[in-house]
Short mmCIF file of C-alpha atoms and ligand atoms in Angstrom, two decimals:
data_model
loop_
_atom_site.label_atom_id
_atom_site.label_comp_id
_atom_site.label_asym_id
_atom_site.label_seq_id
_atom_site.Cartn_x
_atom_site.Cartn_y
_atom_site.Cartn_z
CA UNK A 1 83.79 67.80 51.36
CA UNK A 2 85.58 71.08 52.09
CA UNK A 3 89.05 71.50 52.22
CA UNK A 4 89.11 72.36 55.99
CA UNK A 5 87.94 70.56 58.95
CA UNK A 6 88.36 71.69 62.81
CA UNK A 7 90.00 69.55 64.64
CA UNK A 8 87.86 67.04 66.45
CA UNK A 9 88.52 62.75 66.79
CA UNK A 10 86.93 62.68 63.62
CA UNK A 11 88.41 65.01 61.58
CA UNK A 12 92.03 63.43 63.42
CA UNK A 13 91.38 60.05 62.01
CA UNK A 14 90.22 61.17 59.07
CA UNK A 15 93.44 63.43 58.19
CA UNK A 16 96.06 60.65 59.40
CA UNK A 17 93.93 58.45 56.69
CA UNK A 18 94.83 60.91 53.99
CA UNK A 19 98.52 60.84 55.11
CA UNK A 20 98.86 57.59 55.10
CA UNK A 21 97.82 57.16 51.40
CA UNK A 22 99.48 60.00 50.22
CA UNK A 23 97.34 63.41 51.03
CA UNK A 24 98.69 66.86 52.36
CA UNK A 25 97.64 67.57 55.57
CA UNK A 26 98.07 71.33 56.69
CA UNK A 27 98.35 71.05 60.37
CA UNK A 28 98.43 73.44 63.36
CA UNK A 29 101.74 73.45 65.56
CA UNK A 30 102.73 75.92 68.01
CA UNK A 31 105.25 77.44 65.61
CA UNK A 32 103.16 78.00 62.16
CA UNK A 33 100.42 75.65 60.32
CA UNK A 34 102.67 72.76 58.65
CA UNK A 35 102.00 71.44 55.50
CA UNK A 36 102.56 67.36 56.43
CA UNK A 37 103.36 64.48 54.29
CA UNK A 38 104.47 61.32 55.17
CA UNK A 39 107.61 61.45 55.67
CA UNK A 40 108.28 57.53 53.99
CA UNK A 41 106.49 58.64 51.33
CA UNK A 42 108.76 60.09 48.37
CA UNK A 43 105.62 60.71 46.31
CA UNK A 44 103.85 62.25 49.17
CA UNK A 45 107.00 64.26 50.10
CA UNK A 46 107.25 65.43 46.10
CA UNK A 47 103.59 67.07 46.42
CA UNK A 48 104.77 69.07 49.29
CA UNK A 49 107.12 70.81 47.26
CA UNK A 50 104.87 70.94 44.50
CA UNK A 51 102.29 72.44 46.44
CA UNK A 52 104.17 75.33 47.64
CA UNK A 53 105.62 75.96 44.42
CA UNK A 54 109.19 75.54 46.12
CA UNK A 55 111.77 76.34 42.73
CA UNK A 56 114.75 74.26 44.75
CA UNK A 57 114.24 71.37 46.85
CA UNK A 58 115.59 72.28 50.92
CA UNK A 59 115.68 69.62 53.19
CA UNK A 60 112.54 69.30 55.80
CA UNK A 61 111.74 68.96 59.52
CA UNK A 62 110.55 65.45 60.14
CA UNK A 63 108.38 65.81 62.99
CA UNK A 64 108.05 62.97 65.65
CA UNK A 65 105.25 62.28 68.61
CA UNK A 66 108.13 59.42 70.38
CA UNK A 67 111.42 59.85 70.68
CA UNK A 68 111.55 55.79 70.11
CA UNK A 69 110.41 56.84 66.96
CA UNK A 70 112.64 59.63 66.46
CA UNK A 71 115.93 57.32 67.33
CA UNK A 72 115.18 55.10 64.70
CA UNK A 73 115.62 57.65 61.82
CA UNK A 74 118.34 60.12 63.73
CA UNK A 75 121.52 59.29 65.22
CA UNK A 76 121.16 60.63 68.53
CA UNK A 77 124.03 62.04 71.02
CA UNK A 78 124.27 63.67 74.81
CA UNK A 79 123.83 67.34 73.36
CA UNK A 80 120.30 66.51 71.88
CA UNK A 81 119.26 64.81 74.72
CA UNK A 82 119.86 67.57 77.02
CA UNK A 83 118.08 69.56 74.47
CA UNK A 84 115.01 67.23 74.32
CA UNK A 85 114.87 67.46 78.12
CA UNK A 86 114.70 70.99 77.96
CA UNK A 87 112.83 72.20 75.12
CA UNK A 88 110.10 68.98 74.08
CA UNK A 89 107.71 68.86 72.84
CA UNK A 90 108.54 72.50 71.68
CA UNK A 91 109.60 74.69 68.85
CA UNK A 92 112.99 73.81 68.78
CA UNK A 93 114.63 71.29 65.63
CA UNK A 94 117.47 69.91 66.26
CA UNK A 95 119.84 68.49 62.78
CA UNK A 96 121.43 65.10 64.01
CA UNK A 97 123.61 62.68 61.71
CA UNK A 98 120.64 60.60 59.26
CA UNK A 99 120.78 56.51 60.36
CA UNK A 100 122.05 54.60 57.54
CA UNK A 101 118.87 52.65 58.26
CA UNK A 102 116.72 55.68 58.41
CA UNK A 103 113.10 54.88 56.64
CA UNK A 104 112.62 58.19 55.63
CA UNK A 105 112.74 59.48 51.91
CA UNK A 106 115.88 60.91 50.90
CA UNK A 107 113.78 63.80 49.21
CA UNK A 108 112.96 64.68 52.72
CA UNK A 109 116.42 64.93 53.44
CA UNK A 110 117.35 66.37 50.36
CA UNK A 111 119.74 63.48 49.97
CA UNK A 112 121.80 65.11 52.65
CA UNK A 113 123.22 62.95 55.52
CA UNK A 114 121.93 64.58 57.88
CA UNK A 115 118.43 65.29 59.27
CA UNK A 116 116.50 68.13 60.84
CA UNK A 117 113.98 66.08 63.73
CA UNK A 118 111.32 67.94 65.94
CA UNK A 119 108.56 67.00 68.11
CA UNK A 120 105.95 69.99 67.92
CA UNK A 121 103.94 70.49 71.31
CA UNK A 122 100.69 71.17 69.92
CA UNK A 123 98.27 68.60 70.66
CA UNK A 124 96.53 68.13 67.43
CA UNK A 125 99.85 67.30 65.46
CA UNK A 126 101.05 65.00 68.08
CA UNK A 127 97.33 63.10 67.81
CA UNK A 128 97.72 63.51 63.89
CA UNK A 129 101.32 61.76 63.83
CA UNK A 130 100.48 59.10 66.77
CA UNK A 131 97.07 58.47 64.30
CA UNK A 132 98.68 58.17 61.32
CA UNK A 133 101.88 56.29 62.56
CA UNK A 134 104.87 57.66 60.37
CA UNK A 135 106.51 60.69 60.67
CA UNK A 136 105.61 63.46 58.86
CA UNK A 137 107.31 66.47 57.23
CA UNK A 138 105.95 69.58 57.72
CA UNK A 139 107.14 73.11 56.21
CA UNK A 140 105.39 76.11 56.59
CA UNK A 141 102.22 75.36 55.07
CA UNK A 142 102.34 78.13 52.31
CA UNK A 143 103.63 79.02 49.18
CA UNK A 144 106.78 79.75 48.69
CA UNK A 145 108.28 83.12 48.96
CA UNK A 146 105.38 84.16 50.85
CA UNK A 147 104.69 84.76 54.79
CA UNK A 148 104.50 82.00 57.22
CA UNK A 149 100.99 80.64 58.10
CA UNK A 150 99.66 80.78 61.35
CA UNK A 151 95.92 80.62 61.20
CA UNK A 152 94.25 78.11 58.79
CA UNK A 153 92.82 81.01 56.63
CA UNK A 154 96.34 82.17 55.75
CA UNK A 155 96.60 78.54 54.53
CA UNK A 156 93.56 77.98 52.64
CA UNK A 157 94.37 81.45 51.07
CA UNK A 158 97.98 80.29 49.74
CA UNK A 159 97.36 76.77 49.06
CA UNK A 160 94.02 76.39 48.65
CA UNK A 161 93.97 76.28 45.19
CA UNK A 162 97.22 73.80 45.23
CA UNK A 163 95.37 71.14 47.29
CA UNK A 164 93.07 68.61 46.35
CA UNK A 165 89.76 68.44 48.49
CA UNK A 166 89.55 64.65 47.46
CA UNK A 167 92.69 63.77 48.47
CA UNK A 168 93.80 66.68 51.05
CA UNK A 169 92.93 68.34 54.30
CA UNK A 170 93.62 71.92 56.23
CA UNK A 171 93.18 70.87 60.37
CA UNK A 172 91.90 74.02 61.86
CA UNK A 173 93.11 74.94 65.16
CA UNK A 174 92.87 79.06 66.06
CA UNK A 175 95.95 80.55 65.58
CA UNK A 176 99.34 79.53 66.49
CA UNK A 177 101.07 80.23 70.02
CA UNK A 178 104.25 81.01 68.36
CA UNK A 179 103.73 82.15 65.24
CA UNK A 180 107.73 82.03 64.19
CA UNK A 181 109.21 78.77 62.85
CA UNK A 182 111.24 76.79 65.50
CA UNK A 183 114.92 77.55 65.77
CA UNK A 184 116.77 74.74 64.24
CA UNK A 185 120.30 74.16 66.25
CA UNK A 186 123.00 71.84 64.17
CA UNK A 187 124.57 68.90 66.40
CA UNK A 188 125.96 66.79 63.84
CA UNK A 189 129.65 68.59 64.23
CA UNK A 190 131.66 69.22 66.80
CA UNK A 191 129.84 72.57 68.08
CA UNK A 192 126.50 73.50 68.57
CA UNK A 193 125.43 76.31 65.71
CA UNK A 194 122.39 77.98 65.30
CA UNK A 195 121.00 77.71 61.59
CA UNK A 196 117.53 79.52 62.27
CA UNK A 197 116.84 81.74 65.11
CA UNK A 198 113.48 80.77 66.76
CA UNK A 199 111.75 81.68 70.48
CA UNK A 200 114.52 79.22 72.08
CA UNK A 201 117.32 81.18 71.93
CA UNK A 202 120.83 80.97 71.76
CA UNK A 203 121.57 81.82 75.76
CA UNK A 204 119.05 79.22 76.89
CA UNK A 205 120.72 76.50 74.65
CA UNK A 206 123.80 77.51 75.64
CA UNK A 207 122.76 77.22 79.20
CA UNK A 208 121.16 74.08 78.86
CA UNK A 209 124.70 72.23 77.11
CA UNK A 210 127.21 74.29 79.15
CA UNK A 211 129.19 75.13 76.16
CA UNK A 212 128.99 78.32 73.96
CA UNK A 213 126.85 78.10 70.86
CA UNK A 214 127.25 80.22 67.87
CA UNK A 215 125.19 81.20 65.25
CA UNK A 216 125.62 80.52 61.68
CA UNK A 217 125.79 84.37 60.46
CA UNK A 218 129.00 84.29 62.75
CA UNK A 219 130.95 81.94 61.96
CA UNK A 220 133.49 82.27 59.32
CA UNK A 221 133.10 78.75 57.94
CA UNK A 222 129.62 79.79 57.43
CA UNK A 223 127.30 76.70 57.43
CA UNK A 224 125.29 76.73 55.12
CA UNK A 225 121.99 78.53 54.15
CA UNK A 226 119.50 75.47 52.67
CA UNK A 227 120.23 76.63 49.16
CA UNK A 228 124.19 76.06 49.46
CA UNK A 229 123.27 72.57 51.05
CA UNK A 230 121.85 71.48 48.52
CA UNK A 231 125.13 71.69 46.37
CA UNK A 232 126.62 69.04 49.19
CA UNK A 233 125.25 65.72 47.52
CA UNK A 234 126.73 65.71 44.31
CA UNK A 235 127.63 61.91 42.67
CA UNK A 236 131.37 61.47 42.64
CA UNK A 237 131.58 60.64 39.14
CA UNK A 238 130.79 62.67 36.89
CA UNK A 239 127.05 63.58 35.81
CA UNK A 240 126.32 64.53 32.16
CA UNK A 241 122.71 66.16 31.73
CA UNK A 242 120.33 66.02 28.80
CA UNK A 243 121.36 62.55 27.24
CA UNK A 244 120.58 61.35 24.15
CA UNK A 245 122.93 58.70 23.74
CA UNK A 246 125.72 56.97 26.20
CA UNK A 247 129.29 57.23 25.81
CA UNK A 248 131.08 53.54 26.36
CA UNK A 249 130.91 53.11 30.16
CA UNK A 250 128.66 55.23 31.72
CA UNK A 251 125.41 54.36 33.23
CA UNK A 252 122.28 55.72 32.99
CA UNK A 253 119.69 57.80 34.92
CA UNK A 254 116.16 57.48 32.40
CA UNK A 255 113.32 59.20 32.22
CA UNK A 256 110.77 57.21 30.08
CA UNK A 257 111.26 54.59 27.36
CA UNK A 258 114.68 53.40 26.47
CA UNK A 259 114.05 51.29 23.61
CA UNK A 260 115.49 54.03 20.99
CA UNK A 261 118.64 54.98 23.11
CA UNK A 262 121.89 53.74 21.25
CA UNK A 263 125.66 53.20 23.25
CA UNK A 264 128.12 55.08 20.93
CA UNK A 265 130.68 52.36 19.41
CA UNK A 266 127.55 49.93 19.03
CA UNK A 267 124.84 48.63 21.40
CA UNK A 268 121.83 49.31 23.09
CA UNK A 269 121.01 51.49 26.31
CA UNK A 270 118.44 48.74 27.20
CA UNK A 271 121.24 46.05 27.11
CA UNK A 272 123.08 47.28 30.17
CA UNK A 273 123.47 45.51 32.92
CA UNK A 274 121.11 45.97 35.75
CA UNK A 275 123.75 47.93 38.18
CA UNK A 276 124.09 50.64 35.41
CA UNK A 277 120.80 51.73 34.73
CA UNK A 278 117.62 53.15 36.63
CA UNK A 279 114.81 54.64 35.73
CA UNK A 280 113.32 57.55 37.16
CA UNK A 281 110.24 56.56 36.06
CA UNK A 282 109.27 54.95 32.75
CA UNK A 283 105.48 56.12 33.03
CA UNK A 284 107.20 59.64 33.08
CA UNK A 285 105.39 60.33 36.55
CA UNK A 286 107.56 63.35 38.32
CA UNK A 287 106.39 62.93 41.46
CA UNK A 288 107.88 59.32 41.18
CA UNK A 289 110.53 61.02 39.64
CA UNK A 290 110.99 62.72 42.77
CA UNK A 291 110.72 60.39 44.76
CA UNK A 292 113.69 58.90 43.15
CA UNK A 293 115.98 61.00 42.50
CA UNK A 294 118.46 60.77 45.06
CA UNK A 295 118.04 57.13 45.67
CA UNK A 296 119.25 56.78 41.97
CA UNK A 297 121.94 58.78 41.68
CA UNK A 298 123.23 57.11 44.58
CA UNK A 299 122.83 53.86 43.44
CA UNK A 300 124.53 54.73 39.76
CA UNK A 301 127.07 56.48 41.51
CA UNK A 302 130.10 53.58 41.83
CA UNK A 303 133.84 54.18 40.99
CA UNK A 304 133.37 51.73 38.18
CA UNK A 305 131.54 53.70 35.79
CA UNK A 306 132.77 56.26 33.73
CA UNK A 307 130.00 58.82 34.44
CA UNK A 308 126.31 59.13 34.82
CA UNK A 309 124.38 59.90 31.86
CA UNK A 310 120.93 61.22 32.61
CA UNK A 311 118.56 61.79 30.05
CA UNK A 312 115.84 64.89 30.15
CA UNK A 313 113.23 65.94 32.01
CA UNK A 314 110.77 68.66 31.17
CA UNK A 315 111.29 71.84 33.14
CA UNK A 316 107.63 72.78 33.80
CA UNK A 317 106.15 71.96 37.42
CA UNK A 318 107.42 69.80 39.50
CA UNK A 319 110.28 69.79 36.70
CA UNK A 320 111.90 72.92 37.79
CA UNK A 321 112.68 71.54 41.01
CA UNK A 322 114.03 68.46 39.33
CA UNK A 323 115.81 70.22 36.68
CA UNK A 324 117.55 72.53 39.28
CA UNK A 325 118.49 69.58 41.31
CA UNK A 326 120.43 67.57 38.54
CA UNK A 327 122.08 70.88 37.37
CA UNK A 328 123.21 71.45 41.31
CA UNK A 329 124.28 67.92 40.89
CA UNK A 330 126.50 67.76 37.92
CA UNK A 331 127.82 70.81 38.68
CA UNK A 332 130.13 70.12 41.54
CA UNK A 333 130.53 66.32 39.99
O1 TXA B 401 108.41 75.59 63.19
C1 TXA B 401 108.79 74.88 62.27
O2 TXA B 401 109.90 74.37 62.27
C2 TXA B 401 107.80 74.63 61.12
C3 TXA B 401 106.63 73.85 61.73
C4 TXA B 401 105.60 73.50 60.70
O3 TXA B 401 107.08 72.70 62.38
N1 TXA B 401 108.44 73.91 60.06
C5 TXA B 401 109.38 74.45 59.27
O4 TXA B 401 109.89 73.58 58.35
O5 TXA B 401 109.74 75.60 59.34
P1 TXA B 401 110.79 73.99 57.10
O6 TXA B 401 110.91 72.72 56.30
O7 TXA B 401 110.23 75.17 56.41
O8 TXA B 401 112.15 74.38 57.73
C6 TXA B 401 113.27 73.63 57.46
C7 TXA B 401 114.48 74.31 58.07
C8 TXA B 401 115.23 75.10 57.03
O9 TXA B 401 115.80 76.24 57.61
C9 TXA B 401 116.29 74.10 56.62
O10 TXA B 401 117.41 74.70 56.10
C10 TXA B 401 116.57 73.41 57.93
O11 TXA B 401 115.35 73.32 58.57
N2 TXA B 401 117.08 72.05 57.71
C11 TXA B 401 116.39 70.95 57.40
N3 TXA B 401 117.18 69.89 57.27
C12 TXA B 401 118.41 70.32 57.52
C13 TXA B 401 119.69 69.70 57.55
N4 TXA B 401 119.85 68.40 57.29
N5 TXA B 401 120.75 70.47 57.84
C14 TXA B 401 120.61 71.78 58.11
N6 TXA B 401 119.44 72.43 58.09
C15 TXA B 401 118.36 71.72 57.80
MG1 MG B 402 108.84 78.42 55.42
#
């Protein structure tokens, strides 16, 4: 079967199929073409940022068809519902605090506590997400470092070769209405600030909350380009990289087999109790690795330990993204 399909009932059903077992679909919205995942699915979520060759992992938009939905991953407030009144469906994201509860992968997140949410107003991606029933992630569906899709030959150009016919899809709607990603406003502090212009601009938010609204660039406590956000979830003990063996009291984050790791001072790595080790993924699987990752560190991350020890990963593939993480990570620890 070919990679892409035009959008029809069919071709619907048979795309929210491949998301919910853990395909790509590219999909059209009114911004750009999206490349979606599940957004509950770490191991989906890790072959987006395979796919587009991303070096550092940035949070995502999780895109939404109900705001029922929506509420039970995003802690929502006045300002976003005047917003959502306003400006959805449409290409506007809004970042809210993340639910303590929220189902969605904390790779999507980027193990940040809060979350970018959006519910895109083209048709086919509100049938896709009702169809597949999760929400989905969706960045621009190309490679990265490259130009914005917003036809499906643009995608099948960039990411064809990065997709799997078998297991992926490109939705093919005509070009996109917008063409620009959505501008994503920030909510979770006290003021409204712009992170990413879009076609909503600043005067019509600010019109729509009665209250000024700034944009990033301005202000002098400058939030926060995805890149420096990423530096925000660090463990508060501290994280030691590239492992061989454990110092007395620290836990550790594996990769692989433990059998051969030693505890300095005597004892085994695979003798420690169950709240001080995890494994990232013993069949040494780096989407699962992915998946993990910020899930582990957060659960090895108590006051009790002395540190976190984690061993190595390779640095090739999806590796660089992982390797890049953990040194963003321990740095800052
Ligand atoms: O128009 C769009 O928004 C497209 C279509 C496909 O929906 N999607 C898109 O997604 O552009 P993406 O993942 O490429 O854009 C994510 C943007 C980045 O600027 C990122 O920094 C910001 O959203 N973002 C995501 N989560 C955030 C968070 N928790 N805090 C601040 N910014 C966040
Ligand atoms: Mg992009």
């Amino acid at each position: 079967m070919s990679l892409i399909s035009t959008v029809s009932d069919e071709s619907i059903k048979r795309a929210a199929e491949r998301l919910k077992s853990g395909g790509l679909v590219a999909m059209p919205t009114e911004t750009v073409y999206g490349l979606a995942a599940n957004a509950l699915d770490g191991r989906a979520v890790a072959r987006v940022f395979e796919a587009k060759g991303r070096p550092q992992f940035n949070p995502l938009i999780t895109h939404y068809a109900e705001l029922s939905e929506l509420k039970r991953d995003a802690v929502w407030n006045d300002l976003a519902e005047a917003l959502a009144q306003a400006f959805w469906p449409g290409p506007l994201t809004l970042v809210l605090p993340r639910r303590e509860d929220a189902r969605i992968s904390e790779l999507a997140t980027a193990g940040l506590t809060t979350m970018a949410v959006r519910m895109p107003a083209h048709r086919a991606a509100q049938d896709l997400i009702r169809a597949a029933g999760v929400p989905v992630v969706a960045p621009s569906a190309n490679a990265s470092g490259t130009i914005s899709p917003t036809a499906p030959a643009h995608v099948a150009d960039s990411l064809g070769a990065a997709l799997d016919p078998a297991r992926d899809m490109i939705l093919a709607a005509g070009p996109c209405k917008v063409g620009i990603e959505s501008t994503v406003v920030d909510l979770s502090g006290p003021q409204a600030v712009i992170l990413r212009p879009g076609t909503v601009t600043a005067e019509e938010i600010s019109r729509v909350l009665e209250r000024d609204v700034t944009y990033a660039a301005d202000s002098t406590d400058a939030p926060k380009s995805p890149g420096q956000m990423l530096r925000h979830y660090a463990p508060s003990i501290p994280l030691r990289l590239n492992a061989i063996d454990l110092e007395p009291g620290e836990a550790l984050l594996a990769f692989g087999p433990v059998k051969f790791m030693g505890i300095k001072g005597g004892g085994a790595a695979s003798d420690l109790p169950e709240d001080m080790i995890r494994n990232l993924s013993e069949e040494r699987d780096l989407h699962e690795v992915a998946a993990n990752l910020f899930v582990m560190l957060r659960a090895l991350d108590q006051p009790g330990h002395k540190g976190i020890a984690a061993m190595s990963i390779p640095a090739q593939g999806l590796g660089i993204a992982l390797n890049d993480r953990l040194k963003r990570a321990a740095a800052t620890g």
